[in-house]
C-alpha cells in the first residue's frame, strides 16, 4: 500500500510540474505570437495538449496506455499547431516510466517507431521544420530515454532481489541461532539436570533401604552440578542480552573441562576412564562441539544405558580431532534405532563443522559414539 501511495504521489507531482511547464510555456508563446500564421488546426492542437497533460497523471498505473496516448497526441499536435512548445515532455516522461517499470521491450519498440516517424517525416518534408542535425539529435534522445529507463529498472530489480536475499539471510540466521541455543540448552543444562536427577533418585532409593543413610555427599554433588547449570544458563542469557550491556558470559565449553565433567559422572556411580592423546590449539568451534558431544554421550549413558563402565577417548592428530565414548551398558540408548534430540544434536555439531559422526551398538555389547572434526575449521 505504501508503494502504491508513493507512486500515486509521484504521478501527482510530476503531472503538476508537466502541466505548469507545458501550459504556461504554450500560453505565453500563444500570447506573444498571436498574430502569426495559425497552424493546420489550433483547436485540435489544444485538445491534444490537454489530453497529454491529463493522461500523465496516470503514468504509473497505466504506463503503456499513457505512452501510446501521449505519442499519438504529440504526432498530431506539432503539425496542427504553430506553437513549438514543450509538448514532447509528456511523451518523454511516459516513455521513461514505461521502461523504468520493467516494460523495456515495449518502450524500445515505441521509441524505435517514433524515431522512424520523426526522421522519415522530416526527410519527406526536406527538413522544413528542423535541420538534419536537429532531427537526428531529437531521434537520438527518443532512443536514449528507454535505455535510461532500462538502467533504472535493472537497479530497482537488483535492490528488490538484494532486499529479498537479505531478508532470507536474516531468517536463516535467526533459525540457526535458535537451533544453536536449543542445542546448548539441551546439552549443557540437560546434562546437569540429568546428573541431579540420577543423584537424587539414587539417594532416595538408599534412604528407602536405610533411613540412616547420610546424604551430605549427594547434596554436595547436586549443589555443585546445579551451580554449573546456573553458570551455563547465565552464559546463554548473556548471549541474548543487548551487546552494549554487561553480560556474565564466562569461558565457553572446552575439552579442558573434561576432567570436571568426568568427575561429575563418576560421582553418579559410573566408572569413567578418560584417555587423552595428543594436544593442539583447537579452533573454538571444534573445541566446544567436541566437549558437547562427550557431555551428551555421558548424559545418555547415565540416563539410559545402565552402564557400569565408560571409556572416553580424545585423540588430537595433525589435521583432525577424534573422540569416542564407549560404554558396557545393557539398556538401549535412546535414539539408537530412531534418532532423538541428543543424537541429532551431536550429529549436527559434528557434520556442521565438516566432520563425521557415528552412533550405534557395539558388537560386544554396549554402545559407542564416535565423532571427528578437521582442525582447519575457522574459529
PDB file of C-alpha atoms in Angstrom, residues 8 10-12 14-19 50-60 66 70 89-95 97:
ATOM      1  CA  UNK A   8       0.499   7.980  -6.792  1.00  0.00           C
ATOM      2  CA  UNK A  10       4.941  10.818  -7.653  1.00  0.00           C
ATOM      3  CA  UNK A  11       2.412  10.836 -10.502  1.00  0.00           C
ATOM      4  CA  UNK A  12       0.649  13.851  -8.998  1.00  0.00           C
ATOM      5  CA  UNK A  14       5.267  15.017 -11.984  1.00  0.00           C
ATOM      6  CA  UNK A  15       1.874  15.622 -13.580  1.00  0.00           C
ATOM      7  CA  UNK A  16       1.537  19.036 -11.936  1.00  0.00           C
ATOM      8  CA  UNK A  17       5.057  20.081 -12.934  1.00  0.00           C
ATOM      9  CA  UNK A  18       4.438  18.958 -16.513  1.00  0.00           C
ATOM     10  CA  UNK A  19       1.086  20.789 -16.620  1.00  0.00           C
ATOM     11  CA  UNK A  50      -4.850  18.844 -22.757  1.00  0.00           C
ATOM     12  CA  UNK A  51      -5.143  15.076 -23.235  1.00  0.00           C
ATOM     13  CA  UNK A  52      -1.390  14.544 -22.722  1.00  0.00           C
ATOM     14  CA  UNK A  53      -1.324  16.781 -19.647  1.00  0.00           C
ATOM     15  CA  UNK A  54      -4.229  14.881 -18.045  1.00  0.00           C
ATOM     16  CA  UNK A  55      -3.021  11.426 -19.115  1.00  0.00           C
ATOM     17  CA  UNK A  56       0.372  11.895 -17.462  1.00  0.00           C
ATOM     18  CA  UNK A  57      -1.274  11.847 -14.025  1.00  0.00           C
ATOM     19  CA  UNK A  58      -1.808   8.070 -14.528  1.00  0.00           C
ATOM     20  CA  UNK A  59       1.648   7.229 -15.916  1.00  0.00           C
ATOM     21  CA  UNK A  60       2.489   4.642 -13.213  1.00  0.00           C
ATOM     22  CA  UNK A  66      -0.346   6.632 -21.304  1.00  0.00           C
ATOM     23  CA  UNK A  70       0.994  10.788 -25.472  1.00  0.00           C
ATOM     24  CA  UNK A  89       7.693  16.426 -22.321  1.00  0.00           C
ATOM     25  CA  UNK A  90       4.709  14.207 -21.501  1.00  0.00           C
ATOM     26  CA  UNK A  91       5.745  11.626 -24.100  1.00  0.00           C
ATOM     27  CA  UNK A  92       9.360  11.546 -22.898  1.00  0.00           C
ATOM     28  CA  UNK A  93       8.290  11.163 -19.255  1.00  0.00           C
ATOM     29  CA  UNK A  94       5.772   8.408 -20.030  1.00  0.00           C
ATOM     30  CA  UNK A  95       8.299   6.577 -22.242  1.00  0.00           C
ATOM     31  CA  UNK A  97       8.289   5.475 -16.913  1.00  0.00           C
TER      32      UNK A  97
END
